[in-house]
Amino acid sequence: MSSLSETEFLYDSNEGDAGAQAAQDRLDYALGVFVEEFRTNALRNLDRVDHILGELPEGAADAPTLQSIQAILSNLAGQGSSFNFDLISELGEMTCAFLRGRIEGSSVQMALLSKVTEAMRLVLQQDVRGSGGLTERALVACLREAFAVD
Amino acid sequence: MTDHSQTKPRTGVSSELTSVKGSQEREYHIALDRVMCEIEALRGTAHPRLAFVEEWMAS
């Protein structure tokens, strides 16, 4: 039994070209809904991270807190690549690697995390797909250096 | 903490801004650049420009 593509599944052959276009429109609409849902959830997850960071005593975090933040960002990174938000995925993965490293959870490191969530929020709100342009690549380079030093 | 966005114009980013359309997109680039300045300030570097930006400015 042959499998149907997404467009074929939505396509009524009796409708001819108009049916094909209508099927494509329905598919585009459905994908758009999924993407919007991802962006909404991603922004909520960034809110969760910011809330955690805002509640830290004297701005410093312990190991369980760092793991909680890492779990949120890891999930966000995975979903980002699925929806063509490669930059979000890259920033998330970079930050997770930072959290998995020799980080002790100092207030400066947590302030750095706060800047990461701010940048990710800007990227999501601007709906930047793919890996971004010059400014976004400068951000990645900036963070790569910051994560290597701090 | 130094606010590098006030003391050092990042002409690399500015040159990119000349090619983007719409005030919202410009605001986005400016905001992202500000975040970069704040990240660099957290590192405490006096001359925080990245090699990437230096090359960008020189071109």
PDB file of C-alpha atoms in Angstrom:
ATOM      1  CA  MET A   1       0.000   0.000   0.000  1.00  0.00           C
ATOM      2  CA  SER A   2       1.465   3.346  -0.990  1.00  0.00           C
ATOM      3  CA  SER A   3       1.526   6.166   1.505  1.00  0.00           C
ATOM      4  CA  LEU A   4       0.025   9.552   0.803  1.00  0.00           C
ATOM      5  CA  SER A   5       1.968  12.777   1.059  1.00  0.00           C
ATOM      6  CA  GLU A   6       0.559  15.523   3.249  1.00  0.00           C
ATOM      7  CA  THR A   7      -0.743  17.396   0.218  1.00  0.00           C
ATOM      8  CA  GLU A   8      -2.277  14.295  -1.339  1.00  0.00           C
ATOM      9  CA  PHE A   9      -3.977  13.506   1.930  1.00  0.00           C
ATOM     10  CA  LEU A  10      -5.679  16.897   1.858  1.00  0.00           C
ATOM     11  CA  TYR A  11      -6.331  16.872  -1.884  1.00  0.00           C
ATOM     12  CA  ASP A  12      -9.661  16.005  -3.434  1.00  0.00           C
ATOM     13  CA  SER A  13      -8.841  14.948  -7.023  1.00  0.00           C
ATOM     14  CA  ASN A  14     -12.397  15.734  -8.116  1.00  0.00           C
ATOM     15  CA  GLU A  15     -11.676  19.427  -7.544  1.00  0.00           C
ATOM     16  CA  GLY A  16      -8.856  19.591 -10.120  1.00  0.00           C
ATOM     17  CA  ASP A  17      -6.266  22.387  -9.909  1.00  0.00           C
ATOM     18  CA  ALA A  18      -8.496  24.393  -7.609  1.00  0.00           C
ATOM     19  CA  GLY A  19      -8.592  21.398  -5.283  1.00  0.00           C
ATOM     20  CA  ALA A  20      -4.811  21.122  -5.296  1.00  0.00           C
ATOM     21  CA  GLN A  21      -4.480  24.804  -4.451  1.00  0.00           C
ATOM     22  CA  ALA A  22      -7.089  24.492  -1.731  1.00  0.00           C
ATOM     23  CA  ALA A  23      -5.222  21.503  -0.300  1.00  0.00           C
ATOM     24  CA  GLN A  24      -1.974  23.467  -0.326  1.00  0.00           C
ATOM     25  CA  ASP A  25      -3.697  26.386   1.376  1.00  0.00           C
ATOM     26  CA  ARG A  26      -5.059  24.088   4.077  1.00  0.00           C
ATOM     27  CA  LEU A  27      -1.618  22.585   4.572  1.00  0.00           C
ATOM     28  CA  ASP A  28       0.026  26.020   4.797  1.00  0.00           C
ATOM     29  CA  TYR A  29      -2.611  27.094   7.275  1.00  0.00           C
ATOM     30  CA  ALA A  30      -2.086  24.007   9.420  1.00  0.00           C
ATOM     31  CA  LEU A  31       1.688  24.476   9.414  1.00  0.00           C
ATOM     32  CA  GLY A  32       1.219  28.122  10.318  1.00  0.00           C
ATOM     33  CA  VAL A  33      -0.899  27.141  13.292  1.00  0.00           C
ATOM     34  CA  PHE A  34       1.761  24.706  14.476  1.00  0.00           C
ATOM     35  CA  VAL A  35       4.493  27.320  14.116  1.00  0.00           C
ATOM     36  CA  GLU A  36       2.477  29.905  16.027  1.00  0.00           C
ATOM     37  CA  GLU A  37       1.851  27.341  18.745  1.00  0.00           C
ATOM     38  CA  PHE A  38       5.584  26.669  18.930  1.00  0.00           C
ATOM     39  CA  ARG A  39       6.398  30.372  19.201  1.00  0.00           C
ATOM     40  CA  THR A  40       3.786  30.892  21.911  1.00  0.00           C
ATOM     41  CA  ASN A  41       5.026  27.934  23.912  1.00  0.00           C
ATOM     42  CA  ALA A  42       8.645  28.927  23.383  1.00  0.00           C
ATOM     43  CA  LEU A  43       7.978  32.413  24.743  1.00  0.00           C
ATOM     44  CA  ARG A  44       6.196  30.882  27.745  1.00  0.00           C
ATOM     45  CA  ASN A  45       9.189  28.633  28.361  1.00  0.00           C
ATOM     46  CA  LEU A  46      11.494  31.650  28.256  1.00  0.00           C
ATOM     47  CA  ASP A  47       9.173  33.297  30.791  1.00  0.00           C
ATOM     48  CA  ARG A  48       9.606  30.220  32.980  1.00  0.00           C
ATOM     49  CA  VAL A  49      13.397  30.512  32.791  1.00  0.00           C
ATOM     50  CA  ASP A  50      13.252  34.226  33.550  1.00  0.00           C
ATOM     51  CA  HIS A  51      10.970  33.524  36.500  1.00  0.00           C
ATOM     52  CA  ILE A  52      13.466  30.988  37.855  1.00  0.00           C
ATOM     53  CA  LEU A  53      16.325  33.436  37.363  1.00  0.00           C
ATOM     54  CA  GLY A  54      14.329  36.188  39.040  1.00  0.00           C
ATOM     55  CA  GLU A  55      13.730  34.062  42.136  1.00  0.00           C
ATOM     56  CA  LEU A  56      17.378  33.149  42.727  1.00  0.00           C
ATOM     57  CA  PRO A  57      18.737  34.136  46.134  1.00  0.00           C
ATOM     58  CA  GLU A  58      21.404  36.780  45.505  1.00  0.00           C
ATOM     59  CA  GLY A  59      21.283  35.875  41.832  1.00  0.00           C
ATOM     60  CA  ALA A  60      23.140  32.564  42.241  1.00  0.00           C
ATOM     61  CA  ALA A  61      21.806  29.107  41.328  1.00  0.00           C
ATOM     62  CA  ASP A  62      22.322  25.618  42.749  1.00  0.00           C
ATOM     63  CA  ALA A  63      22.715  22.420  40.708  1.00  0.00           C
ATOM     64  CA  PRO A  64      19.009  21.408  40.677  1.00  0.00           C
ATOM     65  CA  THR A  65      18.039  24.871  39.486  1.00  0.00           C
ATOM     66  CA  LEU A  66      20.613  24.745  36.711  1.00  0.00           C
ATOM     67  CA  GLN A  67      19.240  21.355  35.673  1.00  0.00           C
ATOM     68  CA  SER A  68      15.715  22.755  35.566  1.00  0.00           C
ATOM     69  CA  ILE A  69      16.806  25.587  33.289  1.00  0.00           C
ATOM     70  CA  GLN A  70      18.751  23.182  31.118  1.00  0.00           C
ATOM     71  CA  ALA A  71      15.714  20.905  30.726  1.00  0.00           C
ATOM     72  CA  ILE A  72      13.557  23.808  29.541  1.00  0.00           C
ATOM     73  CA  LEU A  73      16.151  25.084  27.079  1.00  0.00           C
ATOM     74  CA  SER A  74      16.938  21.595  25.789  1.00  0.00           C
ATOM     75  CA  ASN A  75      13.271  21.061  24.996  1.00  0.00           C
ATOM     76  CA  LEU A  76      13.117  24.450  23.316  1.00  0.00           C
ATOM     77  CA  ALA A  77      16.222  23.691  21.236  1.00  0.00           C
ATOM     78  CA  GLY A  78      14.763  20.405  20.042  1.00  0.00           C
ATOM     79  CA  GLN A  79      11.440  21.909  19.027  1.00  0.00           C
ATOM     80  CA  GLY A  80      13.127  24.891  17.369  1.00  0.00           C
ATOM     81  CA  SER A  81      14.895  22.768  14.804  1.00  0.00           C
ATOM     82  CA  SER A  82      11.617  21.022  13.968  1.00  0.00           C
ATOM     83  CA  PHE A  83      10.016  24.327  13.007  1.00  0.00           C
ATOM     84  CA  ASN A  84      12.966  25.844  11.128  1.00  0.00           C
ATOM     85  CA  PHE A  85      13.949  28.076  14.034  1.00  0.00           C
ATOM     86  CA  ASP A  86      17.544  26.929  13.718  1.00  0.00           C
ATOM     87  CA  LEU A  87      18.942  29.952  15.519  1.00  0.00           C
ATOM     88  CA  ILE A  88      16.736  29.269  18.533  1.00  0.00           C
ATOM     89  CA  SER A  89      17.905  25.686  18.462  1.00  0.00           C
ATOM     90  CA  GLU A  90      21.546  26.754  18.230  1.00  0.00           C
ATOM     91  CA  LEU A  91      21.262  29.255  21.071  1.00  0.00           C
ATOM     92  CA  GLY A  92      19.484  26.679  23.207  1.00  0.00           C
ATOM     93  CA  GLU A  93      22.051  23.991  22.541  1.00  0.00           C
ATOM     94  CA  MET A  94      24.942  26.381  23.225  1.00  0.00           C
ATOM     95  CA  THR A  95      23.392  27.399  26.507  1.00  0.00           C
ATOM     96  CA  CYS A  96      22.721  23.788  27.511  1.00  0.00           C
ATOM     97  CA  ALA A  97      26.357  22.926  26.826  1.00  0.00           C
ATOM     98  CA  PHE A  98      27.349  25.880  29.000  1.00  0.00           C
ATOM     99  CA  LEU A  99      25.073  24.646  31.787  1.00  0.00           C
ATOM    100  CA  ARG A 100      26.469  21.128  31.519  1.00  0.00           C
ATOM    101  CA  GLY A 101      30.036  22.430  31.838  1.00  0.00           C
ATOM    102  CA  ARG A 102      31.994  23.770  34.744  1.00  0.00           C
ATOM    103  CA  ILE A 103      29.396  26.376  35.602  1.00  0.00           C
ATOM    104  CA  GLU A 104      28.925  27.019  39.319  1.00  0.00           C
ATOM    105  CA  GLY A 105      25.808  29.150  39.010  1.00  0.00           C
ATOM    106  CA  SER A 106      27.312  32.500  39.951  1.00  0.00           C
ATOM    107  CA  SER A 107      25.275  35.677  39.723  1.00  0.00           C
ATOM    108  CA  VAL A 108      27.280  36.798  36.687  1.00  0.00           C
ATOM    109  CA  GLN A 109      26.630  33.499  34.925  1.00  0.00           C
ATOM    110  CA  MET A 110      22.933  33.782  35.716  1.00  0.00           C
ATOM    111  CA  ALA A 111      22.918  37.350  34.416  1.00  0.00           C
ATOM    112  CA  LEU A 112      24.432  35.961  31.227  1.00  0.00           C
ATOM    113  CA  LEU A 113      21.615  33.422  31.014  1.00  0.00           C
ATOM    114  CA  SER A 114      19.134  36.235  31.383  1.00  0.00           C
ATOM    115  CA  LYS A 115      20.713  37.947  28.364  1.00  0.00           C
ATOM    116  CA  VAL A 116      20.398  34.706  26.398  1.00  0.00           C
ATOM    117  CA  THR A 117      16.679  34.460  27.104  1.00  0.00           C
ATOM    118  CA  GLU A 118      16.284  38.124  26.154  1.00  0.00           C
ATOM    119  CA  ALA A 119      18.013  37.487  22.830  1.00  0.00           C
ATOM    120  CA  MET A 120      15.958  34.345  22.174  1.00  0.00           C
ATOM    121  CA  ARG A 121      12.766  36.264  22.913  1.00  0.00           C
ATOM    122  CA  LEU A 122      13.751  38.956  20.404  1.00  0.00           C
ATOM    123  CA  VAL A 123      14.478  36.299  17.764  1.00  0.00           C
ATOM    124  CA  LEU A 124      11.141  34.581  18.346  1.00  0.00           C
ATOM    125  CA  GLN A 125       9.162  37.814  18.316  1.00  0.00           C
ATOM    126  CA  GLN A 126      10.868  38.834  15.081  1.00  0.00           C
ATOM    127  CA  ASP A 127      10.046  35.384  13.680  1.00  0.00           C
ATOM    128  CA  VAL A 128      13.609  34.796  12.473  1.00  0.00           C
ATOM    129  CA  ARG A 129      13.807  31.461  10.673  1.00  0.00           C
ATOM    130  CA  GLY A 130      16.948  29.554   9.815  1.00  0.00           C
ATOM    131  CA  SER A 131      20.293  30.493  11.300  1.00  0.00           C
ATOM    132  CA  GLY A 132      19.860  34.264  10.902  1.00  0.00           C
ATOM    133  CA  GLY A 133      21.903  37.003   9.265  1.00  0.00           C
ATOM    134  CA  LEU A 134      24.925  39.073  10.223  1.00  0.00           C
ATOM    135  CA  THR A 135      23.538  40.372  13.499  1.00  0.00           C
ATOM    136  CA  GLU A 136      22.399  36.941  14.635  1.00  0.00           C
ATOM    137  CA  ARG A 137      25.731  35.350  13.720  1.00  0.00           C
ATOM    138  CA  ALA A 138      27.483  38.107  15.702  1.00  0.00           C
ATOM    139  CA  LEU A 139      25.278  37.201  18.652  1.00  0.00           C
ATOM    140  CA  VAL A 140      26.252  33.534  18.389  1.00  0.00           C
ATOM    141  CA  ALA A 141      29.936  34.472  18.233  1.00  0.00           C
ATOM    142  CA  CYS A 142      29.505  36.823  21.188  1.00  0.00           C
ATOM    143  CA  LEU A 143      27.859  34.109  23.258  1.00  0.00           C
ATOM    144  CA  ARG A 144      30.386  31.502  22.226  1.00  0.00           C
ATOM    145  CA  GLU A 145      33.150  33.718  23.617  1.00  0.00           C
ATOM    146  CA  ALA A 146      31.192  34.554  26.743  1.00  0.00           C
ATOM    147  CA  PHE A 147      30.467  30.898  27.431  1.00  0.00           C
ATOM    148  CA  ALA A 148      34.103  30.000  26.909  1.00  0.00           C
ATOM    149  CA  VAL A 149      35.335  32.638  29.351  1.00  0.00           C
ATOM    150  CA  ASP A 150      32.687  32.574  32.068  1.00  0.00           C
TER     151      ASP A 150
ATOM    152  CA  MET B   1      29.518  48.250  34.115  1.00  0.00           C
ATOM    153  CA  THR B   2      30.193  50.041  30.868  1.00  0.00           C
ATOM    154  CA  ASP B   3      27.407  50.699  28.446  1.00  0.00           C
ATOM    155  CA  HIS B   4      29.305  50.189  25.220  1.00  0.00           C
ATOM    156  CA  SER B   5      26.289  51.045  23.148  1.00  0.00           C
ATOM    157  CA  GLN B   6      26.675  54.621  24.366  1.00  0.00           C
ATOM    158  CA  THR B   7      30.440  54.930  24.104  1.00  0.00           C
ATOM    159  CA  LYS B   8      31.198  52.959  20.974  1.00  0.00           C
ATOM    160  CA  PRO B   9      29.095  53.108  17.879  1.00  0.00           C
ATOM    161  CA  ARG B  10      29.018  49.619  16.392  1.00  0.00           C
ATOM    162  CA  THR B  11      29.232  50.641  12.795  1.00  0.00           C
ATOM    163  CA  GLY B  12      29.228  47.032  11.661  1.00  0.00           C
ATOM    164  CA  VAL B  13      25.673  46.654  12.806  1.00  0.00           C
ATOM    165  CA  SER B  14      24.782  50.119  11.571  1.00  0.00           C
ATOM    166  CA  SER B  15      25.907  49.229   8.066  1.00  0.00           C
ATOM    167  CA  GLU B  16      23.596  46.230   8.143  1.00  0.00           C
ATOM    168  CA  LEU B  17      20.757  48.437   9.291  1.00  0.00           C
ATOM    169  CA  THR B  18      20.987  50.524   6.140  1.00  0.00           C
ATOM    170  CA  SER B  19      19.756  47.536   4.170  1.00  0.00           C
ATOM    171  CA  VAL B  20      16.832  46.485   6.344  1.00  0.00           C
ATOM    172  CA  LYS B  21      13.339  47.717   5.744  1.00  0.00           C
ATOM    173  CA  GLY B  22      10.952  49.007   8.350  1.00  0.00           C
ATOM    174  CA  SER B  23      11.394  50.510  11.761  1.00  0.00           C
ATOM    175  CA  GLN B  24      10.352  47.315  13.547  1.00  0.00           C
ATOM    176  CA  GLU B  25      13.162  45.334  11.981  1.00  0.00           C
ATOM    177  CA  ARG B  26      15.627  48.112  12.745  1.00  0.00           C
ATOM    178  CA  GLU B  27      14.490  48.110  16.354  1.00  0.00           C
ATOM    179  CA  TYR B  28      15.020  44.377  16.447  1.00  0.00           C
ATOM    180  CA  HIS B  29      18.615  44.649  15.205  1.00  0.00           C
ATOM    181  CA  ILE B  30      19.330  47.503  17.592  1.00  0.00           C
ATOM    182  CA  ALA B  31      17.870  45.525  20.504  1.00  0.00           C
ATOM    183  CA  LEU B  32      19.906  42.446  19.612  1.00  0.00           C
ATOM    184  CA  ASP B  33      23.018  44.574  19.361  1.00  0.00           C
ATOM    185  CA  ARG B  34      22.269  46.058  22.798  1.00  0.00           C
ATOM    186  CA  VAL B  35      22.018  42.556  24.245  1.00  0.00           C
ATOM    187  CA  MET B  36      25.440  41.789  22.770  1.00  0.00           C
ATOM    188  CA  CYS B  37      26.872  44.923  24.367  1.00  0.00           C
ATOM    189  CA  GLU B  38      25.422  43.881  27.725  1.00  0.00           C
ATOM    190  CA  ILE B  39      26.849  40.375  27.392  1.00  0.00           C
ATOM    191  CA  GLU B  40      30.257  41.828  26.665  1.00  0.00           C
ATOM    192  CA  ALA B  41      29.903  44.197  29.612  1.00  0.00           C
ATOM    193  CA  LEU B  42      29.181  41.204  31.869  1.00  0.00           C
ATOM    194  CA  ARG B  43      32.529  39.799  30.815  1.00  0.00           C
ATOM    195  CA  GLY B  44      34.148  43.039  31.955  1.00  0.00           C
ATOM    196  CA  THR B  45      36.107  43.560  28.806  1.00  0.00           C
ATOM    197  CA  ALA B  46      37.188  47.127  28.127  1.00  0.00           C
ATOM    198  CA  HIS B  47      37.355  46.702  24.366  1.00  0.00           C
ATOM    199  CA  PRO B  48      34.816  44.023  23.780  1.00  0.00           C
ATOM    200  CA  ARG B  49      34.535  44.055  20.045  1.00  0.00           C
ATOM    201  CA  LEU B  50      34.583  40.574  18.628  1.00  0.00           C
ATOM    202  CA  ALA B  51      36.931  39.594  15.818  1.00  0.00           C
ATOM    203  CA  PHE B  52      33.844  39.001  13.711  1.00  0.00           C
ATOM    204  CA  VAL B  53      32.682  42.578  14.195  1.00  0.00           C
ATOM    205  CA  GLU B  54      36.174  43.969  13.590  1.00  0.00           C
ATOM    206  CA  GLU B  55      36.298  42.234  10.220  1.00  0.00           C
ATOM    207  CA  TRP B  56      32.814  43.442   9.478  1.00  0.00           C
ATOM    208  CA  MET B  57      33.776  47.038  10.243  1.00  0.00           C
ATOM    209  CA  ALA B  58      36.947  46.841   8.160  1.00  0.00           C
ATOM    210  CA  SER B  59      35.106  45.638   5.072  1.00  0.00           C
TER     211      SER B  59
END
